[in-house]
């Protein structure tokens, strides 16, 4: 009886050991990059649909940077490869895209191009410990986890910088504020803008949503006496608002937005030159620059892809690739064993997190001495970019 019990206990112990080993093996992340011959950068973005102008610019610019790095010899002779998947600005596609990229050998990523998909992307990136530096997903929650970083200004930061500008230029006046109440991007910028606005600046606030996005006559009438109108919205509703406001809003008024206005000049069916007011935006990039790194980038981009998709998101993506490459190079130069072509995404993530939170800086098309806070937010200078000068005199 005792012998039988000893045998039973031994069998149970073996079974428990097997179960533990199996669990440990199951919990160990697979290195999908084990057979890589190039460092693989993954990206998901809208290559089709209404937001395609953003995704196309990001994909084009990232590829241009990869081509240049490879032509210069890559990292110690190892080249880079960019893999881009279309997500149509639809967060429900991200799970499939992420899995495809990871299983295809992705070791580092530019995340997703737009905010809602990127907020989905970040969860899978956290679970697999994949480092990502997004060029354009500006929602404040995108870099929620320690493996996520932004090259673009976060929405809250855009709101603060926009308020700083308004405080300096509109003190003692009443300005109009036009935002989209059911859009996280618009609300995020608006909330921070209001929070940082001086008491000397009064506001006439009016909003719209998906159900009221075709007729802005009421909102226009509310702001008809405002000489400055802040619009933290995307370029499509902005173009409709400005078109409907002709003859009502004073011709010498100023329309001022954030990065959502980028793409306005290349929007099909809309000619910004027909708008009499000044149209401007907070930006990290001047697409009409004639000197410096930005001018060189513009020349190369237009020669390769034309002007239709030239915007700040592409410029930001170009900087993203070079920032990642620069951080990898710095780590490699400090310890050549720390960066190698078959390393897992998780291993490279730890290397890059150490760099990006350890004082690493870079300069590029969208700024000089670019750095990052531990929360993933970028530090660089924003400027007011005039999309179109005022032509009216009313």
CSV table of C-alpha atoms in Angstrom, one decimal:
chain,number,residue,atom,x,y,z
A,1,UNK,CA,0.0,0.0,0.0
A,2,UNK,CA,2.8,2.4,1.0
A,3,UNK,CA,4.7,1.4,-2.2
A,4,UNK,CA,1.7,2.1,-4.3
A,5,UNK,CA,1.3,5.5,-2.7
A,6,UNK,CA,5.0,6.3,-3.2
A,7,UNK,CA,4.7,5.5,-6.9
A,8,UNK,CA,1.5,7.6,-7.2
A,9,UNK,CA,3.3,10.5,-5.5
A,10,UNK,CA,6.3,10.1,-7.9
A,11,UNK,CA,4.0,10.1,-10.9
A,12,UNK,CA,2.2,13.2,-9.7
A,13,UNK,CA,5.5,15.0,-9.1
A,14,UNK,CA,6.7,14.2,-12.6
A,15,UNK,CA,3.4,15.4,-14.0
A,16,UNK,CA,3.6,18.6,-12.1
A,17,UNK,CA,7.1,19.2,-13.3
A,18,UNK,CA,6.0,18.6,-16.9
A,19,UNK,CA,3.2,21.0,-16.4
A,20,UNK,CA,5.5,23.7,-15.0
A,21,UNK,CA,8.0,23.2,-17.8
A,22,UNK,CA,5.2,23.4,-20.4
A,23,UNK,CA,3.8,26.6,-18.8
A,24,UNK,CA,7.2,28.2,-18.7
A,25,UNK,CA,7.8,27.2,-22.4
A,26,UNK,CA,4.3,28.6,-23.3
A,27,UNK,CA,5.1,31.8,-21.5
A,28,UNK,CA,8.3,32.3,-23.3
A,29,UNK,CA,7.8,34.7,-26.2
A,30,UNK,CA,8.9,33.3,-29.6
A,31,UNK,CA,11.6,35.2,-31.4
A,32,UNK,CA,10.1,35.6,-34.9
A,33,UNK,CA,13.2,37.5,-36.0
A,34,UNK,CA,15.5,34.6,-35.4
A,35,UNK,CA,16.0,34.1,-39.1
A,36,UNK,CA,16.1,37.8,-40.1
A,37,UNK,CA,18.9,39.0,-42.4
A,38,UNK,CA,17.7,42.6,-42.1
A,39,UNK,CA,16.4,44.7,-39.3
A,40,UNK,CA,12.6,44.8,-39.8
A,41,UNK,CA,10.6,48.0,-39.1
A,42,UNK,CA,6.8,47.5,-39.0
A,43,UNK,CA,4.1,50.1,-39.7
A,44,UNK,CA,0.3,50.1,-40.0
A,45,UNK,CA,-1.6,53.0,-41.5
A,46,UNK,CA,-4.4,54.1,-43.8
A,47,UNK,CA,-3.2,53.6,-47.3
A,48,UNK,CA,-6.7,53.7,-48.6
A,49,UNK,CA,-9.8,55.6,-47.4
A,50,UNK,CA,-10.4,59.1,-46.2
A,51,UNK,CA,-7.1,59.3,-44.2
A,52,UNK,CA,-4.9,57.9,-46.9
A,53,UNK,CA,-3.1,61.1,-47.4
A,54,UNK,CA,-1.6,60.6,-43.9
A,55,UNK,CA,-0.7,57.0,-44.3
A,56,UNK,CA,0.8,57.4,-47.8
A,57,UNK,CA,3.0,60.3,-46.7
A,58,UNK,CA,4.2,58.3,-43.7
A,59,UNK,CA,4.9,55.2,-45.7
A,60,UNK,CA,6.7,57.1,-48.5
A,61,UNK,CA,8.9,59.1,-46.1
A,62,UNK,CA,9.8,56.1,-43.9
A,63,UNK,CA,10.8,54.1,-47.0
A,64,UNK,CA,12.9,57.1,-48.2
A,65,UNK,CA,14.8,57.1,-44.9
A,66,UNK,CA,15.3,53.4,-45.0
A,67,UNK,CA,16.6,53.6,-48.6
A,68,UNK,CA,19.1,56.3,-47.6
A,69,UNK,CA,20.3,54.4,-44.5
A,70,UNK,CA,20.8,51.2,-46.5
A,71,UNK,CA,22.6,53.1,-49.3
A,72,UNK,CA,25.0,54.4,-46.6
A,73,UNK,CA,25.7,50.8,-45.4
A,74,UNK,CA,23.0,50.3,-42.8
A,75,UNK,CA,24.1,49.4,-39.3
A,76,UNK,CA,27.5,47.8,-39.5
A,77,UNK,CA,26.7,46.4,-42.9
A,78,UNK,CA,23.2,45.1,-41.9
A,79,UNK,CA,20.4,46.7,-43.9
A,80,UNK,CA,16.9,47.7,-42.8
A,81,UNK,CA,13.5,46.6,-44.2
A,82,UNK,CA,10.2,48.5,-43.9
A,83,UNK,CA,7.0,46.5,-43.9
A,84,UNK,CA,3.7,48.6,-44.2
A,85,UNK,CA,0.2,47.2,-43.9
A,86,UNK,CA,-3.1,49.1,-44.7
A,87,UNK,CA,-5.4,49.6,-41.7
A,88,UNK,CA,-7.9,52.0,-43.4
A,89,UNK,CA,-7.9,54.1,-40.2
A,90,UNK,CA,-9.9,51.2,-38.7
A,91,UNK,CA,-8.9,50.0,-35.2
A,92,UNK,CA,-10.6,46.7,-35.7
A,93,UNK,CA,-8.0,45.7,-38.3
A,94,UNK,CA,-5.0,46.3,-36.0
A,95,UNK,CA,-5.0,42.9,-34.2
A,96,UNK,CA,-4.5,41.1,-37.5
A,97,UNK,CA,-2.0,43.6,-38.8
A,98,UNK,CA,0.1,43.5,-35.6
A,99,UNK,CA,0.2,39.7,-35.7
A,100,UNK,CA,1.2,39.7,-39.3
A,101,UNK,CA,4.0,42.2,-38.7
A,102,UNK,CA,5.3,40.4,-35.6
A,103,UNK,CA,5.2,37.0,-37.2
A,104,UNK,CA,6.9,38.5,-40.3
A,105,UNK,CA,10.0,39.4,-38.2
A,106,UNK,CA,9.2,42.9,-37.0
A,107,UNK,CA,11.7,44.0,-34.4
A,108,UNK,CA,10.7,47.7,-34.0
A,109,UNK,CA,7.8,49.7,-35.2
A,110,UNK,CA,6.5,53.1,-36.2
A,111,UNK,CA,3.2,52.0,-34.6
A,112,UNK,CA,0.1,53.2,-36.3
A,113,UNK,CA,-0.4,56.4,-38.2
A,114,UNK,CA,-3.7,57.6,-36.7
A,115,UNK,CA,-4.7,57.8,-33.0
A,116,UNK,CA,-7.6,55.3,-32.7
A,117,UNK,CA,-5.7,52.5,-34.4
A,118,UNK,CA,-2.5,53.3,-32.5
A,119,UNK,CA,-4.3,53.1,-29.2
A,120,UNK,CA,-5.3,49.6,-30.2
A,121,UNK,CA,-1.8,48.9,-31.5
A,122,UNK,CA,-0.1,49.9,-28.2
A,123,UNK,CA,-1.9,47.1,-26.3
A,124,UNK,CA,-0.5,44.4,-28.5
A,125,UNK,CA,2.9,46.1,-28.5
A,126,UNK,CA,2.9,46.2,-24.7
A,127,UNK,CA,2.0,42.5,-24.5
A,128,UNK,CA,4.9,41.5,-26.8
A,129,UNK,CA,7.2,44.3,-25.6
A,130,UNK,CA,7.7,45.9,-29.0
A,131,UNK,CA,9.2,49.4,-29.1
A,132,UNK,CA,7.3,51.9,-31.3
A,133,UNK,CA,7.8,55.5,-32.2
A,134,UNK,CA,4.8,56.9,-33.9
A,135,UNK,CA,5.2,59.8,-36.3
A,136,UNK,CA,1.6,61.0,-36.2
A,137,UNK,CA,-0.7,59.3,-33.6
A,138,UNK,CA,-1.1,62.3,-31.3
A,139,UNK,CA,-3.6,61.2,-28.7
A,140,UNK,CA,-2.3,61.7,-25.2
A,141,UNK,CA,-2.9,58.0,-24.3
A,142,UNK,CA,-0.8,56.6,-27.2
A,143,UNK,CA,2.5,56.4,-25.2
A,144,UNK,CA,0.7,55.0,-22.1
A,145,UNK,CA,3.1,52.1,-21.7
A,146,UNK,CA,6.9,52.4,-21.4
A,147,UNK,CA,7.6,51.0,-24.8
A,148,UNK,CA,5.6,53.7,-26.7
A,149,UNK,CA,6.9,57.1,-27.9
A,150,UNK,CA,5.7,59.9,-30.1
A,151,UNK,CA,7.6,62.0,-32.7
A,152,UNK,CA,4.5,64.2,-33.1
A,153,UNK,CA,3.2,66.5,-30.4
A,154,UNK,CA,0.7,64.9,-28.2
A,155,UNK,CA,-2.8,66.5,-28.4
A,156,UNK,CA,-2.5,68.0,-24.9
A,157,UNK,CA,0.9,69.5,-25.8
A,158,UNK,CA,-0.6,71.0,-29.0
A,159,UNK,CA,-3.4,72.5,-26.9
A,160,UNK,CA,-0.9,74.0,-24.5
A,161,UNK,CA,1.4,75.4,-27.2
A,162,UNK,CA,-1.6,76.8,-29.1
A,163,UNK,CA,-2.8,78.5,-25.9
A,164,UNK,CA,0.6,80.0,-25.4
A,165,UNK,CA,0.5,81.5,-28.8
A,166,UNK,CA,-3.0,82.9,-28.4
A,167,UNK,CA,-2.1,84.3,-25.0
A,168,UNK,CA,0.7,86.3,-26.6
A,169,UNK,CA,-1.2,87.5,-29.7
A,170,UNK,CA,-4.9,87.8,-28.5
A,171,UNK,CA,-4.7,89.1,-25.0
A,172,UNK,CA,-7.7,91.2,-24.1
A,173,UNK,CA,-9.8,90.0,-27.0
A,174,UNK,CA,-12.6,87.5,-27.7
A,175,UNK,CA,-11.7,84.6,-29.9
A,176,UNK,CA,-13.8,81.9,-31.5
A,177,UNK,CA,-13.2,78.2,-30.8
A,178,UNK,CA,-14.7,75.6,-33.1
A,179,UNK,CA,-14.2,71.9,-32.2
A,180,UNK,CA,-15.7,68.4,-32.8
A,181,UNK,CA,-17.3,67.2,-29.6
A,182,UNK,CA,-17.3,63.5,-30.5
A,183,UNK,CA,-13.7,63.3,-31.7
A,184,UNK,CA,-11.0,62.4,-29.1
A,185,UNK,CA,-8.3,64.3,-31.0
A,186,UNK,CA,-10.4,67.5,-31.1
A,187,UNK,CA,-11.6,67.3,-27.5
A,188,UNK,CA,-8.1,66.5,-26.3
A,189,UNK,CA,-6.6,69.6,-27.9
A,190,UNK,CA,-9.5,71.7,-26.9
A,191,UNK,CA,-9.4,70.7,-23.2
A,192,UNK,CA,-5.7,71.5,-22.9
A,193,UNK,CA,-6.1,74.7,-24.8
A,194,UNK,CA,-8.8,75.9,-22.4
A,195,UNK,CA,-6.8,74.8,-19.4
A,196,UNK,CA,-3.8,76.9,-20.4
A,197,UNK,CA,-5.6,80.0,-21.8
A,198,UNK,CA,-5.2,83.2,-19.9
A,199,UNK,CA,-8.2,84.8,-18.2
A,200,UNK,CA,-7.7,87.9,-20.4
A,201,UNK,CA,-8.7,85.9,-23.5
A,202,UNK,CA,-12.4,85.4,-23.7
A,203,UNK,CA,-13.9,82.7,-25.9
A,204,UNK,CA,-17.0,82.0,-27.9
A,205,UNK,CA,-17.1,78.2,-28.0
A,206,UNK,CA,-19.2,76.2,-30.5
A,207,UNK,CA,-18.9,72.6,-31.6
A,208,UNK,CA,-20.3,70.0,-34.0
A,209,UNK,CA,-20.4,66.2,-34.2
A,210,UNK,CA,-20.9,63.6,-36.9
A,211,UNK,CA,-24.7,64.2,-37.0
A,212,UNK,CA,-24.2,68.0,-37.6
A,213,UNK,CA,-21.1,68.0,-39.8
A,214,UNK,CA,-22.7,69.3,-43.0
A,215,UNK,CA,-24.2,72.6,-42.0
A,216,UNK,CA,-22.2,75.0,-39.9
A,217,UNK,CA,-24.4,78.1,-40.3
A,218,UNK,CA,-25.3,78.3,-36.6
A,219,UNK,CA,-21.7,78.0,-35.5
A,220,UNK,CA,-20.6,80.5,-38.0
A,221,UNK,CA,-23.2,83.0,-36.9
A,222,UNK,CA,-22.1,82.6,-33.3
A,223,UNK,CA,-18.5,83.5,-34.2
A,224,UNK,CA,-19.2,86.1,-36.9
A,225,UNK,CA,-17.6,88.9,-34.8
A,226,UNK,CA,-14.5,87.0,-33.9
A,227,UNK,CA,-11.2,88.1,-35.6
A,228,UNK,CA,-9.4,84.9,-34.5
A,229,UNK,CA,-10.9,81.4,-34.7
A,230,UNK,CA,-9.1,78.4,-33.2
A,231,UNK,CA,-10.1,75.1,-35.0
A,232,UNK,CA,-8.6,72.0,-33.4
A,233,UNK,CA,-10.2,69.8,-36.1
A,234,UNK,CA,-9.3,67.8,-39.2
A,235,UNK,CA,-9.0,69.5,-42.6
A,236,UNK,CA,-12.2,68.1,-44.2
A,237,UNK,CA,-14.7,69.8,-41.8
A,238,UNK,CA,-12.4,72.8,-41.6
A,239,UNK,CA,-12.6,73.2,-45.4
A,240,UNK,CA,-16.4,73.1,-45.3
A,241,UNK,CA,-16.5,75.5,-42.4
A,242,UNK,CA,-14.3,78.1,-44.1
A,243,UNK,CA,-16.2,77.7,-47.4
A,244,UNK,CA,-19.6,78.3,-45.7
A,245,UNK,CA,-18.2,81.2,-43.6
A,246,UNK,CA,-17.2,83.3,-46.7
A,247,UNK,CA,-19.1,86.6,-46.5
A,248,UNK,CA,-20.0,86.1,-42.8
A,249,UNK,CA,-16.6,85.9,-41.0
A,250,UNK,CA,-14.5,89.0,-41.6
A,251,UNK,CA,-12.0,88.6,-44.5
A,252,UNK,CA,-9.2,89.9,-42.2
A,253,UNK,CA,-9.9,87.2,-39.6
A,254,UNK,CA,-7.4,84.4,-38.8
A,255,UNK,CA,-8.2,80.7,-38.9
A,256,UNK,CA,-5.7,78.8,-36.7
A,257,UNK,CA,-5.5,75.0,-36.2
A,258,UNK,CA,-3.2,72.2,-35.2
A,259,UNK,CA,-1.7,69.3,-37.1
A,260,UNK,CA,-5.2,68.1,-38.2
A,261,UNK,CA,-5.2,70.9,-40.8
A,262,UNK,CA,-2.2,69.4,-42.6
A,263,UNK,CA,-3.4,68.1,-46.0
A,264,UNK,CA,-5.7,71.0,-46.6
A,265,UNK,CA,-3.8,72.3,-49.6
A,266,UNK,CA,-3.9,68.9,-51.4
A,267,UNK,CA,-7.6,68.1,-50.6
A,268,UNK,CA,-9.5,67.1,-53.7
A,269,UNK,CA,-12.4,69.4,-54.5
A,270,UNK,CA,-11.2,72.3,-52.3
A,271,UNK,CA,-9.0,75.3,-53.2
A,272,UNK,CA,-7.7,77.1,-50.2
A,273,UNK,CA,-6.9,80.1,-52.3
A,274,UNK,CA,-10.6,80.9,-52.4
A,275,UNK,CA,-10.6,81.5,-48.7
A,276,UNK,CA,-10.0,85.2,-48.1
A,277,UNK,CA,-8.8,84.8,-44.5
A,278,UNK,CA,-5.3,83.8,-43.3
A,279,UNK,CA,-5.2,80.0,-42.7
A,280,UNK,CA,-2.5,78.9,-40.3
A,281,UNK,CA,-1.6,76.0,-38.0
A,282,UNK,CA,0.7,74.9,-35.2
A,283,UNK,CA,3.3,72.7,-36.9
A,284,UNK,CA,6.6,70.9,-36.5
A,285,UNK,CA,7.3,71.3,-40.2
A,286,UNK,CA,7.2,74.0,-42.9
A,287,UNK,CA,6.4,72.4,-46.2
A,288,UNK,CA,7.5,75.6,-48.0
A,289,UNK,CA,10.9,75.7,-46.3
A,290,UNK,CA,13.8,76.8,-48.6
A,291,UNK,CA,16.8,76.1,-46.3
A,292,UNK,CA,18.1,73.6,-43.9
A,293,UNK,CA,17.2,69.9,-43.3
A,294,UNK,CA,13.5,70.5,-44.1
A,295,UNK,CA,14.3,72.0,-47.5
A,296,UNK,CA,16.5,69.1,-48.4
A,297,UNK,CA,13.8,66.6,-47.3
A,298,UNK,CA,11.2,68.5,-49.4
A,299,UNK,CA,13.4,68.4,-52.5
A,300,UNK,CA,14.0,64.7,-52.2
A,301,UNK,CA,10.4,63.8,-51.4
A,302,UNK,CA,8.9,65.9,-54.3
A,303,UNK,CA,11.4,64.4,-56.7
A,304,UNK,CA,10.5,60.9,-55.7
A,305,UNK,CA,6.7,61.1,-54.9
A,306,UNK,CA,5.4,64.5,-56.0
A,307,UNK,CA,3.8,67.3,-54.0
A,308,UNK,CA,0.3,65.8,-53.4
A,309,UNK,CA,1.2,63.9,-50.3
A,310,UNK,CA,3.9,66.2,-48.8
A,311,UNK,CA,2.9,67.0,-45.2
A,312,UNK,CA,4.3,67.1,-41.7
A,313,UNK,CA,3.4,63.5,-40.9
A,314,UNK,CA,5.7,62.3,-43.7
A,315,UNK,CA,8.5,64.5,-42.4
A,316,UNK,CA,7.9,63.2,-38.9
A,317,UNK,CA,8.1,59.6,-40.2
A,318,UNK,CA,11.4,60.3,-41.9
A,319,UNK,CA,12.7,61.6,-38.6
A,320,UNK,CA,11.3,58.5,-36.8
A,321,UNK,CA,13.3,56.1,-38.9
A,322,UNK,CA,16.5,58.1,-38.4
A,323,UNK,CA,15.9,58.4,-34.7
A,324,UNK,CA,15.5,54.7,-34.3
A,325,UNK,CA,18.6,54.0,-36.4
A,326,UNK,CA,20.6,56.6,-34.5
A,327,UNK,CA,19.6,55.1,-31.1
A,328,UNK,CA,20.5,51.6,-32.4
A,329,UNK,CA,23.8,52.8,-33.7
A,330,UNK,CA,24.6,54.6,-30.4
A,331,UNK,CA,23.9,51.4,-28.5
A,332,UNK,CA,25.9,49.3,-30.9
A,333,UNK,CA,28.9,51.6,-30.6
A,334,UNK,CA,28.8,51.3,-26.8
A,335,UNK,CA,28.4,47.5,-26.9
A,336,UNK,CA,28.5,45.7,-30.3
A,337,UNK,CA,26.9,42.7,-28.7
A,338,UNK,CA,23.8,44.6,-27.7
A,339,UNK,CA,22.4,45.0,-31.2
A,340,UNK,CA,22.3,42.2,-33.7
A,341,UNK,CA,20.1,41.3,-36.7
A,342,UNK,CA,18.4,38.2,-35.2
A,343,UNK,CA,17.6,39.8,-31.8
A,344,UNK,CA,13.9,39.6,-30.8
A,345,UNK,CA,11.6,42.5,-30.7
A,346,UNK,CA,11.6,42.4,-26.9
A,347,UNK,CA,15.4,42.5,-26.7
A,348,UNK,CA,15.6,45.4,-29.1
A,349,UNK,CA,12.8,47.1,-27.1
A,350,UNK,CA,14.9,47.1,-24.0
A,351,UNK,CA,17.8,48.6,-25.8
A,352,UNK,CA,15.8,51.4,-27.3
A,353,UNK,CA,13.9,52.2,-24.1
A,354,UNK,CA,17.2,52.6,-22.4
A,355,UNK,CA,18.4,55.0,-25.2
A,356,UNK,CA,15.2,57.1,-25.5
A,357,UNK,CA,14.8,57.6,-21.7
A,358,UNK,CA,18.6,57.9,-21.1
A,359,UNK,CA,19.3,61.3,-22.6
A,360,UNK,CA,19.4,60.3,-26.3
A,361,UNK,CA,18.8,63.2,-28.7
A,362,UNK,CA,18.7,63.7,-32.4
A,363,UNK,CA,18.1,66.4,-35.0
A,364,UNK,CA,16.1,66.1,-38.1
A,365,UNK,CA,13.5,67.6,-40.5
A,366,UNK,CA,11.0,68.4,-37.7
A,367,UNK,CA,13.3,69.8,-35.1
A,368,UNK,CA,16.8,70.1,-33.6
A,369,UNK,CA,18.0,68.4,-30.5
A,370,UNK,CA,14.8,66.3,-30.3
A,371,UNK,CA,14.5,64.4,-27.0
A,372,UNK,CA,11.8,62.4,-25.1
A,373,UNK,CA,10.4,62.5,-21.6
A,374,UNK,CA,10.0,59.2,-19.7
A,375,UNK,CA,6.3,59.3,-20.5
A,376,UNK,CA,7.0,59.0,-24.3
A,377,UNK,CA,6.2,62.6,-25.2
A,378,UNK,CA,8.6,64.4,-27.5
A,379,UNK,CA,10.4,67.7,-26.8
A,380,UNK,CA,11.0,70.0,-29.7
A,381,UNK,CA,9.9,73.5,-30.9
A,382,UNK,CA,6.6,74.1,-32.5
A,383,UNK,CA,6.1,77.0,-34.9
A,384,UNK,CA,3.1,78.8,-36.5
A,385,UNK,CA,3.0,77.8,-40.1
A,386,UNK,CA,0.9,80.0,-42.5
A,387,UNK,CA,-0.9,77.7,-45.0
A,388,UNK,CA,-2.3,80.7,-46.8
A,389,UNK,CA,-1.9,84.4,-46.4
A,390,UNK,CA,-4.9,86.7,-46.0
A,391,UNK,CA,-6.2,88.1,-49.3
A,392,UNK,CA,-9.3,89.8,-48.1
A,393,UNK,CA,-9.5,93.3,-46.7
A,394,UNK,CA,-13.0,93.4,-45.1
